[in-house]
Amino acid sequence: MRRKLTTGAHLMVLPTSQFKTIRVMVSFATKIISPEQLAQRTLLANILEVSSTQYPTQRAVARALADLYGANFGTTVVRKGTRHVINFILTIPAPQFIPGQPALLTAGLDFLREMIFNPLLHQGHFDDEVVAQQRRILVDYLTGMADDKQTLAAHRLAGEYFDDPAQQVSPLGTVADVRAQNAMTLAVAYQQMLTADEVLIGVTGAVDEAPVIAAVADRLPFTPRQPLEREITYHQPERATVTDQVLALPVNQAKFDLAFRLPVTYGTPDYYAAVVMNGLFGGTALSYLFTTVREQESLAYYANSTYDAFRQTVVVETGIEAQNTPVVRDKVIAQLHRLQTGEFSSARLDQVKATLVNGYRANLDSQGTPLSRELTRQLTGQPVSMAKTMRRTEAVTKQAVMRVARKCQLQATMLLKGATGNASD
């Protein structure tokens, strides 16, 4: 059941007896305007996870969660196309499994209210020590990501492919932008999030709708805000030529990535064909990148592809010997050509569709799946159920795969190859 709490804030209650826990997710979504905004919001989410006025230290937060019978709490950030989302996620035992604790959900909502609405502020800004600590932790994490050479190659490819600076960088932000944040800039970002972001609250577990609606409305006092537009897809303009970038670093194994533009929007009929096409291309163990480029030709240590409907890209990642780059490039493009011309069997198509559908079913065992699906529904306005997703995936035809594959256009490549010095991966 979906209920409007106020303008720009909605509640979705999803009762189920499948799990022995109740999960509450409060999501704040805004339009991405700059790389600095990504860094601000990521650092803000980390700070709001570890302290509040009532719980000023991580130890105090941990004690509060222990009092909720071992509840789990955390924040995450995600980029979906042109939107950036901060999630506050609380998981508590279902009250029926804790004798004498029928009010455990309301106690959990009280905890969420404290963490979201009562941050640890001093004279209108965040605690300097907390900010310094979390800033250092995030900088260390981002630095560690850059040390992973495949992640580095992926980020360099994004920087080469996308025109929008906010799409070129990690959804967590950059080290430089994180280091630039302070107690005051984060306080401004917090007020913006609290008062202007669109909000979706999702509750799933063994719950009754009416009491949950009343408890959430009473304990999470959101004020009206302007709803976001439902068009969240980032549309990268087509380029007439392919941009090739080479970076030399001390690595044993070269990384060669390719970015294809695929102008297919989430939730449209072609979207399901694009998912299946990617499964045939490099998204499953039955794909041609895996079975041909990696296994049969032995040209890559790994070779896979990822389709992002919200940024309309298919990105291929490979680990190769640098001297094989021209051959690998030709082989990757040849596998796409096979899909464009229909050089694949109906049996392989059916196997890939079955693999994808089985993956969807496996995801139903995660309590976070329906909440993530409802968040996507809220952001896009597309009421796509899991049953509909399975049905439409199974209905994808060979002709539909060929049609979508022909829309793929290579736009950029990134080769990270070895240089003189101590090698590392």
Short mmCIF file of C-alpha atoms in Angstrom, two decimals:
data_model
loop_
_atom_site.label_atom_id
_atom_site.label_comp_id
_atom_site.label_asym_id
_atom_site.label_seq_id
_atom_site.Cartn_x
_atom_site.Cartn_y
_atom_site.Cartn_z
CA MET A 1 0.00 0.00 0.00
CA ARG A 2 1.27 3.45 -0.93
CA ARG A 3 0.26 6.55 0.99
CA LYS A 4 1.07 10.22 0.56
CA LEU A 5 2.31 11.67 3.86
CA THR A 6 2.70 15.18 2.49
CA THR A 7 3.68 16.76 -0.81
CA GLY A 8 6.91 15.14 -1.92
CA ALA A 9 6.92 12.44 0.79
CA HIS A 10 5.35 9.00 0.42
CA LEU A 11 5.09 5.82 2.47
CA MET A 12 5.02 2.33 1.01
CA VAL A 13 4.03 -0.57 3.30
CA LEU A 14 4.80 -4.06 1.98
CA PRO A 15 3.50 -6.75 4.39
CA THR A 16 5.10 -10.19 4.10
CA SER A 17 5.53 -13.19 6.35
CA GLN A 18 8.66 -14.32 4.46
CA PHE A 19 11.13 -12.75 6.89
CA LYS A 20 11.62 -12.71 10.67
CA THR A 21 12.69 -9.08 10.59
CA ILE A 22 11.14 -5.73 9.70
CA ARG A 23 13.10 -3.40 7.47
CA VAL A 24 12.51 0.33 7.23
CA MET A 25 14.23 2.40 4.54
CA VAL A 26 13.97 6.18 4.41
CA SER A 27 15.27 7.53 1.10
CA PHE A 28 16.13 11.14 0.24
CA ALA A 29 16.46 11.87 -3.48
CA THR A 30 17.63 14.99 -5.30
CA LYS A 31 18.78 16.01 -8.77
CA ILE A 32 22.54 15.86 -9.22
CA ILE A 33 24.02 19.24 -10.06
CA SER A 34 27.76 18.88 -9.42
CA PRO A 35 30.55 16.49 -8.36
CA GLU A 36 30.92 18.48 -5.14
CA GLN A 37 27.31 17.67 -4.25
CA LEU A 38 28.09 13.93 -4.47
CA ALA A 39 30.97 14.32 -2.01
CA GLN A 40 28.87 16.43 0.36
CA ARG A 41 26.01 13.96 0.45
CA THR A 42 28.23 10.90 0.84
CA LEU A 43 30.12 12.46 3.73
CA LEU A 44 26.85 13.68 5.22
CA ALA A 45 25.37 10.16 5.10
CA ASN A 46 28.42 8.78 6.89
CA ILE A 47 28.18 11.40 9.63
CA LEU A 48 24.45 10.88 10.17
CA GLU A 49 25.10 7.14 10.56
CA VAL A 50 27.46 7.46 13.52
CA SER A 51 26.08 10.23 15.76
CA SER A 52 23.10 12.32 16.85
CA THR A 53 22.20 14.67 19.68
CA GLN A 54 20.98 11.82 21.89
CA TYR A 55 23.68 9.40 20.69
CA PRO A 56 26.79 11.57 20.25
CA THR A 57 29.25 8.70 19.72
CA GLN A 58 29.34 5.49 17.72
CA ARG A 59 29.35 3.58 21.00
CA ALA A 60 26.14 5.31 22.06
CA VAL A 61 24.54 4.45 18.70
CA ALA A 62 25.62 0.82 19.13
CA ARG A 63 24.07 0.70 22.62
CA ALA A 64 20.80 2.07 21.27
CA LEU A 65 20.74 -0.63 18.59
CA ALA A 66 21.48 -3.27 21.21
CA ASP A 67 18.46 -2.03 23.17
CA LEU A 68 16.43 -2.68 20.01
CA TYR A 69 17.36 -6.38 20.35
CA GLY A 70 20.31 -6.26 18.03
CA ALA A 71 18.88 -4.04 15.32
CA ASN A 72 21.05 -3.10 12.35
CA PHE A 73 21.32 0.46 11.07
CA GLY A 74 23.29 2.07 8.29
CA THR A 75 23.27 4.58 5.47
CA THR A 76 24.00 4.09 1.80
CA VAL A 77 24.24 6.38 -1.20
CA VAL A 78 23.37 5.54 -4.79
CA ARG A 79 23.28 7.33 -8.12
CA LYS A 80 20.43 6.52 -10.48
CA GLY A 81 20.86 8.48 -13.68
CA THR A 82 20.45 12.15 -12.77
CA ARG A 83 19.40 11.43 -9.17
CA HIS A 84 21.44 10.97 -6.01
CA VAL A 85 19.83 9.07 -3.14
CA ILE A 86 20.72 8.80 0.54
CA ASN A 87 19.16 5.77 2.25
CA PHE A 88 18.71 5.29 6.00
CA ILE A 89 18.10 1.58 6.60
CA LEU A 90 16.99 0.02 9.90
CA THR A 91 16.36 -3.71 10.38
CA ILE A 92 14.78 -4.94 13.60
CA PRO A 93 13.43 -8.30 14.77
CA ALA A 94 9.73 -8.75 14.08
CA PRO A 95 7.95 -8.06 17.41
CA GLN A 96 6.13 -11.41 17.38
CA PHE A 97 9.50 -13.12 17.79
CA ILE A 98 10.36 -10.97 20.83
CA PRO A 99 7.86 -11.81 23.59
CA GLY A 100 6.59 -8.78 25.47
CA GLN A 101 7.84 -6.25 22.90
CA PRO A 102 4.83 -5.29 20.75
CA ALA A 103 6.10 -1.69 20.45
CA LEU A 104 9.49 -2.58 18.97
CA LEU A 105 8.64 -1.04 15.59
CA THR A 106 7.62 2.27 17.12
CA ALA A 107 10.84 2.23 19.17
CA GLY A 108 12.73 1.65 15.93
CA LEU A 109 10.96 4.59 14.30
CA ASP A 110 11.88 6.75 17.30
CA PHE A 111 15.51 5.76 16.72
CA LEU A 112 15.27 6.71 13.04
CA ARG A 113 13.70 10.05 13.92
CA GLU A 114 16.60 10.78 16.25
CA MET A 115 19.25 9.89 13.66
CA ILE A 116 17.58 11.81 10.82
CA PHE A 117 16.04 14.83 12.51
CA ASN A 118 18.43 15.45 15.43
CA PRO A 119 22.03 15.36 14.17
CA LEU A 120 24.90 16.32 16.43
CA LEU A 121 25.07 20.07 15.76
CA HIS A 122 26.84 22.84 17.64
CA GLN A 123 25.62 26.38 16.93
CA GLY A 124 24.17 25.27 13.62
CA HIS A 125 27.08 23.23 12.31
CA PHE A 126 28.32 19.67 12.71
CA ASP A 127 30.84 18.58 15.30
CA ASP A 128 34.32 19.33 13.95
CA GLU A 129 35.86 16.13 15.35
CA VAL A 130 33.15 13.93 13.85
CA VAL A 131 33.51 15.68 10.49
CA ALA A 132 37.31 15.32 10.53
CA GLN A 133 37.12 11.63 11.43
CA GLN A 134 34.52 10.74 8.78
CA ARG A 135 36.25 12.88 6.17
CA ARG A 136 39.49 11.00 6.78
CA ILE A 137 37.72 7.62 6.57
CA LEU A 138 36.03 8.53 3.30
CA VAL A 139 39.24 9.91 1.80
CA ASP A 140 41.03 6.67 2.72
CA TYR A 141 38.23 4.64 1.14
CA LEU A 142 38.27 6.65 -2.09
CA THR A 143 42.06 6.45 -2.22
CA GLY A 144 41.82 2.69 -1.82
CA MET A 145 39.33 2.54 -4.68
CA ALA A 146 41.82 4.40 -6.88
CA ASP A 147 44.46 1.80 -5.97
CA ASP A 148 42.22 -0.87 -7.51
CA LYS A 149 43.29 -0.68 -11.14
CA GLN A 150 40.02 -1.94 -12.64
CA THR A 151 38.09 0.68 -10.66
CA LEU A 152 40.59 3.29 -11.81
CA ALA A 153 40.13 2.25 -15.44
CA ALA A 154 36.34 2.39 -15.07
CA HIS A 155 36.48 5.90 -13.62
CA ARG A 156 38.86 7.09 -16.34
CA LEU A 157 36.52 5.66 -18.98
CA ALA A 158 33.56 7.48 -17.43
CA GLY A 159 35.57 10.69 -17.43
CA GLU A 160 36.27 10.22 -21.12
CA TYR A 161 32.75 9.20 -22.10
CA PHE A 162 30.41 11.53 -20.22
CA ASP A 163 30.10 15.26 -20.85
CA ASP A 164 28.50 16.05 -17.47
CA PRO A 165 31.17 16.39 -14.72
CA ALA A 166 28.77 14.86 -12.17
CA GLN A 167 28.50 11.72 -14.32
CA GLN A 168 32.25 11.50 -14.84
CA VAL A 169 33.08 10.77 -11.20
CA SER A 170 32.21 8.13 -8.63
CA PRO A 171 28.76 8.51 -6.98
CA LEU A 172 30.73 8.87 -3.73
CA GLY A 173 32.49 12.01 -5.00
CA THR A 174 36.19 12.73 -5.41
CA VAL A 175 38.97 12.94 -2.85
CA ALA A 176 39.47 16.65 -3.55
CA ASP A 177 35.79 17.46 -3.08
CA VAL A 178 35.58 15.41 0.12
CA ARG A 179 38.61 17.19 1.56
CA ALA A 180 36.97 20.54 0.76
CA GLN A 181 33.98 19.85 3.01
CA ASN A 182 33.69 21.25 6.53
CA ALA A 183 31.19 21.49 9.36
CA MET A 184 29.36 24.44 7.78
CA THR A 185 29.11 23.17 4.19
CA LEU A 186 27.74 19.90 5.50
CA ALA A 187 25.18 21.69 7.67
CA VAL A 188 23.88 23.47 4.56
CA ALA A 189 23.75 20.15 2.67
CA TYR A 190 21.85 18.58 5.57
CA GLN A 191 19.19 21.29 5.64
CA GLN A 192 18.79 20.97 1.89
CA MET A 193 18.34 17.21 2.20
CA LEU A 194 15.90 17.41 5.08
CA THR A 195 13.66 20.13 3.66
CA ALA A 196 13.93 19.86 -0.13
CA ASP A 197 14.71 16.25 -1.09
CA GLU A 198 11.89 14.03 -2.25
CA VAL A 199 11.28 11.31 0.35
CA LEU A 200 10.18 7.70 0.09
CA ILE A 201 9.71 5.59 3.22
CA GLY A 202 9.43 1.85 2.70
CA VAL A 203 8.46 -0.68 5.39
CA THR A 204 8.46 -4.42 4.76
CA GLY A 205 8.04 -7.45 7.00
CA ALA A 206 5.37 -9.01 9.18
CA VAL A 207 3.45 -5.77 9.71
CA ASP A 208 -0.13 -4.51 9.55
CA GLU A 209 -0.59 -1.52 7.27
CA ALA A 210 -2.84 0.72 9.38
CA PRO A 211 -0.65 0.79 12.55
CA VAL A 212 2.48 1.32 10.45
CA ILE A 213 0.93 4.26 8.59
CA ALA A 214 -0.14 5.88 11.86
CA ALA A 215 3.24 5.31 13.54
CA VAL A 216 5.28 6.65 10.60
CA ALA A 217 3.08 9.72 10.16
CA ASP A 218 3.43 10.47 13.88
CA ARG A 219 7.16 9.89 14.26
CA LEU A 220 8.69 11.09 10.98
CA PRO A 221 7.42 14.67 10.62
CA PHE A 222 8.31 15.63 7.06
CA THR A 223 7.29 19.01 5.72
CA PRO A 224 6.00 19.56 2.14
CA ARG A 225 8.59 19.77 -0.62
CA GLN A 226 8.54 19.96 -4.41
CA PRO A 227 8.38 16.50 -6.02
CA LEU A 228 11.07 15.68 -8.55
CA GLU A 229 10.45 15.17 -12.24
CA ARG A 230 10.05 11.52 -13.19
CA GLU A 231 12.58 11.69 -16.02
CA ILE A 232 15.79 10.56 -14.36
CA THR A 233 17.68 9.15 -17.35
CA TYR A 234 20.95 10.83 -18.27
CA HIS A 235 21.07 11.29 -22.04
CA GLN A 236 24.62 11.43 -23.35
CA PRO A 237 24.81 12.97 -26.85
CA GLU A 238 26.09 10.69 -29.60
CA ARG A 239 29.65 11.32 -30.80
CA ALA A 240 30.75 10.97 -34.39
CA THR A 241 34.12 9.42 -33.49
CA VAL A 242 35.43 7.04 -30.86
CA THR A 243 37.67 8.53 -28.18
CA ASP A 244 40.61 6.31 -27.16
CA GLN A 245 42.58 6.92 -23.97
CA VAL A 246 45.77 5.20 -22.79
CA LEU A 247 47.21 5.37 -19.27
CA ALA A 248 50.55 3.80 -18.34
CA LEU A 249 51.00 2.59 -14.76
CA PRO A 250 53.06 -0.16 -13.08
CA VAL A 251 50.62 -3.06 -13.55
CA ASN A 252 51.11 -6.68 -14.57
CA GLN A 253 47.71 -7.05 -16.20
CA ALA A 254 46.37 -4.45 -18.61
CA LYS A 255 42.76 -3.25 -18.27
CA PHE A 256 40.91 -2.49 -21.47
CA ASP A 257 37.40 -1.06 -21.14
CA LEU A 258 34.93 0.04 -23.81
CA ALA A 259 31.89 2.30 -23.43
CA PHE A 260 28.92 1.85 -25.77
CA ARG A 261 25.99 4.23 -25.99
CA LEU A 262 22.65 2.39 -25.85
CA PRO A 263 19.70 4.83 -26.01
CA VAL A 264 17.11 2.58 -24.36
CA THR A 265 15.15 3.89 -21.37
CA TYR A 266 14.22 1.94 -18.25
CA GLY A 267 10.76 0.37 -18.24
CA THR A 268 10.12 0.65 -21.99
CA PRO A 269 9.52 -2.50 -24.09
CA ASP A 270 13.06 -2.31 -25.48
CA TYR A 271 14.47 -2.20 -21.95
CA TYR A 272 13.87 -5.92 -21.41
CA ALA A 273 15.41 -6.71 -24.78
CA ALA A 274 18.44 -4.62 -23.76
CA VAL A 275 18.81 -6.60 -20.52
CA VAL A 276 18.70 -9.88 -22.44
CA MET A 277 21.06 -8.53 -25.11
CA ASN A 278 23.56 -7.60 -22.41
CA GLY A 279 23.19 -11.08 -20.93
CA LEU A 280 24.14 -12.54 -24.31
CA PHE A 281 26.93 -10.00 -24.84
CA GLY A 282 28.81 -10.12 -21.55
CA GLY A 283 26.42 -10.07 -18.59
CA THR A 284 26.21 -13.81 -17.84
CA ALA A 285 28.41 -16.92 -17.89
CA LEU A 286 26.65 -17.87 -21.14
CA SER A 287 27.67 -14.64 -22.86
CA TYR A 288 29.89 -14.41 -25.91
CA LEU A 289 32.46 -12.25 -24.16
CA PHE A 290 32.90 -15.01 -21.57
CA THR A 291 32.60 -18.11 -23.75
CA THR A 292 34.42 -16.77 -26.82
CA VAL A 293 36.80 -13.95 -25.88
CA ARG A 294 37.81 -15.43 -22.53
CA GLU A 295 37.31 -19.20 -22.79
CA GLN A 296 37.65 -20.11 -26.47
CA GLU A 297 40.15 -17.46 -27.64
CA SER A 298 41.96 -17.08 -24.29
CA LEU A 299 42.37 -13.37 -24.98
CA ALA A 300 41.24 -12.11 -21.58
CA TYR A 301 41.62 -13.02 -17.93
CA TYR A 302 38.08 -11.72 -17.54
CA ALA A 303 35.59 -10.13 -19.93
CA ASN A 304 32.13 -8.90 -19.00
CA SER A 305 29.60 -6.18 -19.76
CA THR A 306 27.20 -4.10 -17.68
CA TYR A 307 24.09 -2.31 -18.88
CA ASP A 308 23.00 0.87 -17.07
CA ALA A 309 19.58 1.95 -18.33
CA PHE A 310 19.64 5.14 -16.28
CA ARG A 311 22.82 6.33 -18.01
CA GLN A 312 22.10 4.49 -21.28
CA THR A 313 25.45 2.74 -21.42
CA VAL A 314 26.87 -0.72 -21.93
CA VAL A 315 30.38 -0.89 -20.46
CA VAL A 316 32.73 -3.77 -21.27
CA GLU A 317 35.56 -4.54 -18.85
CA THR A 318 38.46 -6.84 -19.71
CA GLY A 319 41.77 -7.87 -18.20
CA ILE A 320 44.27 -8.59 -20.97
CA GLU A 321 47.86 -8.54 -22.17
CA ALA A 322 48.45 -5.03 -23.49
CA GLN A 323 49.90 -6.23 -26.79
CA ASN A 324 46.58 -7.97 -27.52
CA THR A 325 44.55 -4.75 -27.33
CA PRO A 326 43.79 -4.41 -31.06
CA VAL A 327 42.74 -8.06 -31.29
CA VAL A 328 40.59 -7.87 -28.16
CA ARG A 329 38.91 -4.72 -29.43
CA ASP A 330 38.06 -6.41 -32.72
CA LYS A 331 36.81 -9.55 -30.94
CA VAL A 332 34.56 -7.55 -28.60
CA ILE A 333 33.04 -5.68 -31.50
CA ALA A 334 32.66 -8.97 -33.39
CA GLN A 335 30.58 -10.43 -30.54
CA LEU A 336 28.28 -7.41 -30.67
CA HIS A 337 28.04 -7.86 -34.44
CA ARG A 338 26.87 -11.44 -33.88
CA LEU A 339 23.98 -10.13 -31.83
CA GLN A 340 23.20 -7.42 -34.36
CA THR A 341 22.99 -9.94 -37.22
CA GLY A 342 21.25 -12.73 -35.32
CA GLU A 343 24.19 -15.14 -35.21
CA PHE A 344 23.02 -16.79 -32.00
CA SER A 345 20.80 -19.79 -31.42
CA SER A 346 17.34 -19.83 -29.93
CA ALA A 347 18.64 -22.31 -27.37
CA ARG A 348 21.30 -19.88 -26.12
CA LEU A 349 18.75 -17.07 -26.06
CA ASP A 350 16.41 -19.20 -23.93
CA GLN A 351 19.25 -20.19 -21.59
CA VAL A 352 20.23 -16.57 -21.01
CA LYS A 353 16.62 -15.56 -20.36
CA ALA A 354 16.25 -18.44 -17.89
CA THR A 355 19.47 -17.37 -16.14
CA LEU A 356 18.18 -13.81 -15.77
CA VAL A 357 14.78 -14.92 -14.49
CA ASN A 358 16.41 -17.28 -11.98
CA GLY A 359 18.49 -14.35 -10.78
CA TYR A 360 15.33 -12.30 -10.27
CA ARG A 361 13.83 -15.14 -8.23
CA ALA A 362 16.96 -15.43 -6.12
CA ASN A 363 16.77 -11.70 -5.37
CA LEU A 364 13.33 -12.23 -3.85
CA ASP A 365 15.12 -13.88 -0.92
CA SER A 366 16.58 -10.48 -0.01
CA GLN A 367 14.40 -8.22 2.13
CA GLY A 368 15.95 -5.19 0.49
CA THR A 369 14.75 -6.13 -3.01
CA PRO A 370 11.14 -4.86 -2.74
CA LEU A 371 12.30 -1.63 -1.09
CA SER A 372 14.85 -0.96 -3.84
CA ARG A 373 12.20 -1.73 -6.44
CA GLU A 374 9.75 0.71 -4.86
CA LEU A 375 12.46 3.39 -4.72
CA THR A 376 13.02 2.96 -8.45
CA ARG A 377 9.28 3.10 -9.01
CA GLN A 378 9.05 6.35 -7.05
CA LEU A 379 11.92 7.94 -8.96
CA THR A 380 10.80 6.87 -12.43
CA GLY A 381 7.02 6.68 -12.11
CA GLN A 382 7.26 3.20 -13.68
CA PRO A 383 5.10 0.63 -11.80
CA VAL A 384 7.20 -2.40 -12.78
CA SER A 385 6.55 -5.47 -10.62
CA MET A 386 8.91 -8.43 -10.35
CA ALA A 387 6.29 -10.65 -11.98
CA LYS A 388 6.05 -8.23 -14.91
CA THR A 389 9.84 -8.10 -15.18
CA MET A 390 10.06 -11.89 -15.38
CA ARG A 391 7.22 -12.12 -17.87
CA ARG A 392 8.63 -9.47 -20.18
CA THR A 393 12.13 -10.93 -19.96
CA GLU A 394 10.83 -14.35 -20.98
CA ALA A 395 8.93 -12.76 -23.89
CA VAL A 396 12.01 -11.14 -25.47
CA THR A 397 12.47 -12.38 -29.06
CA LYS A 398 15.53 -12.84 -31.22
CA GLN A 399 14.39 -9.95 -33.41
CA ALA A 400 14.11 -7.66 -30.37
CA VAL A 401 17.67 -8.52 -29.28
CA MET A 402 18.96 -7.79 -32.80
CA ARG A 403 17.09 -4.49 -32.91
CA VAL A 404 18.51 -3.31 -29.58
CA ALA A 405 22.04 -4.54 -30.36
CA ARG A 406 22.02 -2.40 -33.52
CA LYS A 407 21.49 0.66 -31.31
CA CYS A 408 24.79 0.06 -29.48
CA GLN A 409 27.45 2.53 -30.58
CA LEU A 410 31.07 2.40 -29.41
CA GLN A 411 31.98 5.84 -28.08
CA ALA A 412 35.10 5.54 -25.92
CA THR A 413 37.83 3.12 -24.83
CA MET A 414 40.30 3.13 -21.96
CA LEU A 415 43.53 1.12 -21.91
CA LEU A 416 45.44 0.97 -18.64
CA LYS A 417 48.74 -0.72 -19.46
CA GLY A 418 51.99 -1.47 -17.73
CA ALA A 419 54.85 0.97 -17.32
CA THR A 420 58.40 0.67 -16.04
CA GLY A 421 58.50 0.14 -12.30
CA ASN A 422 57.20 -2.27 -9.68
CA ALA A 423 54.12 -3.92 -11.08
CA SER A 424 50.90 -4.42 -9.15
CA ASP A 425 47.24 -5.09 -9.90
#
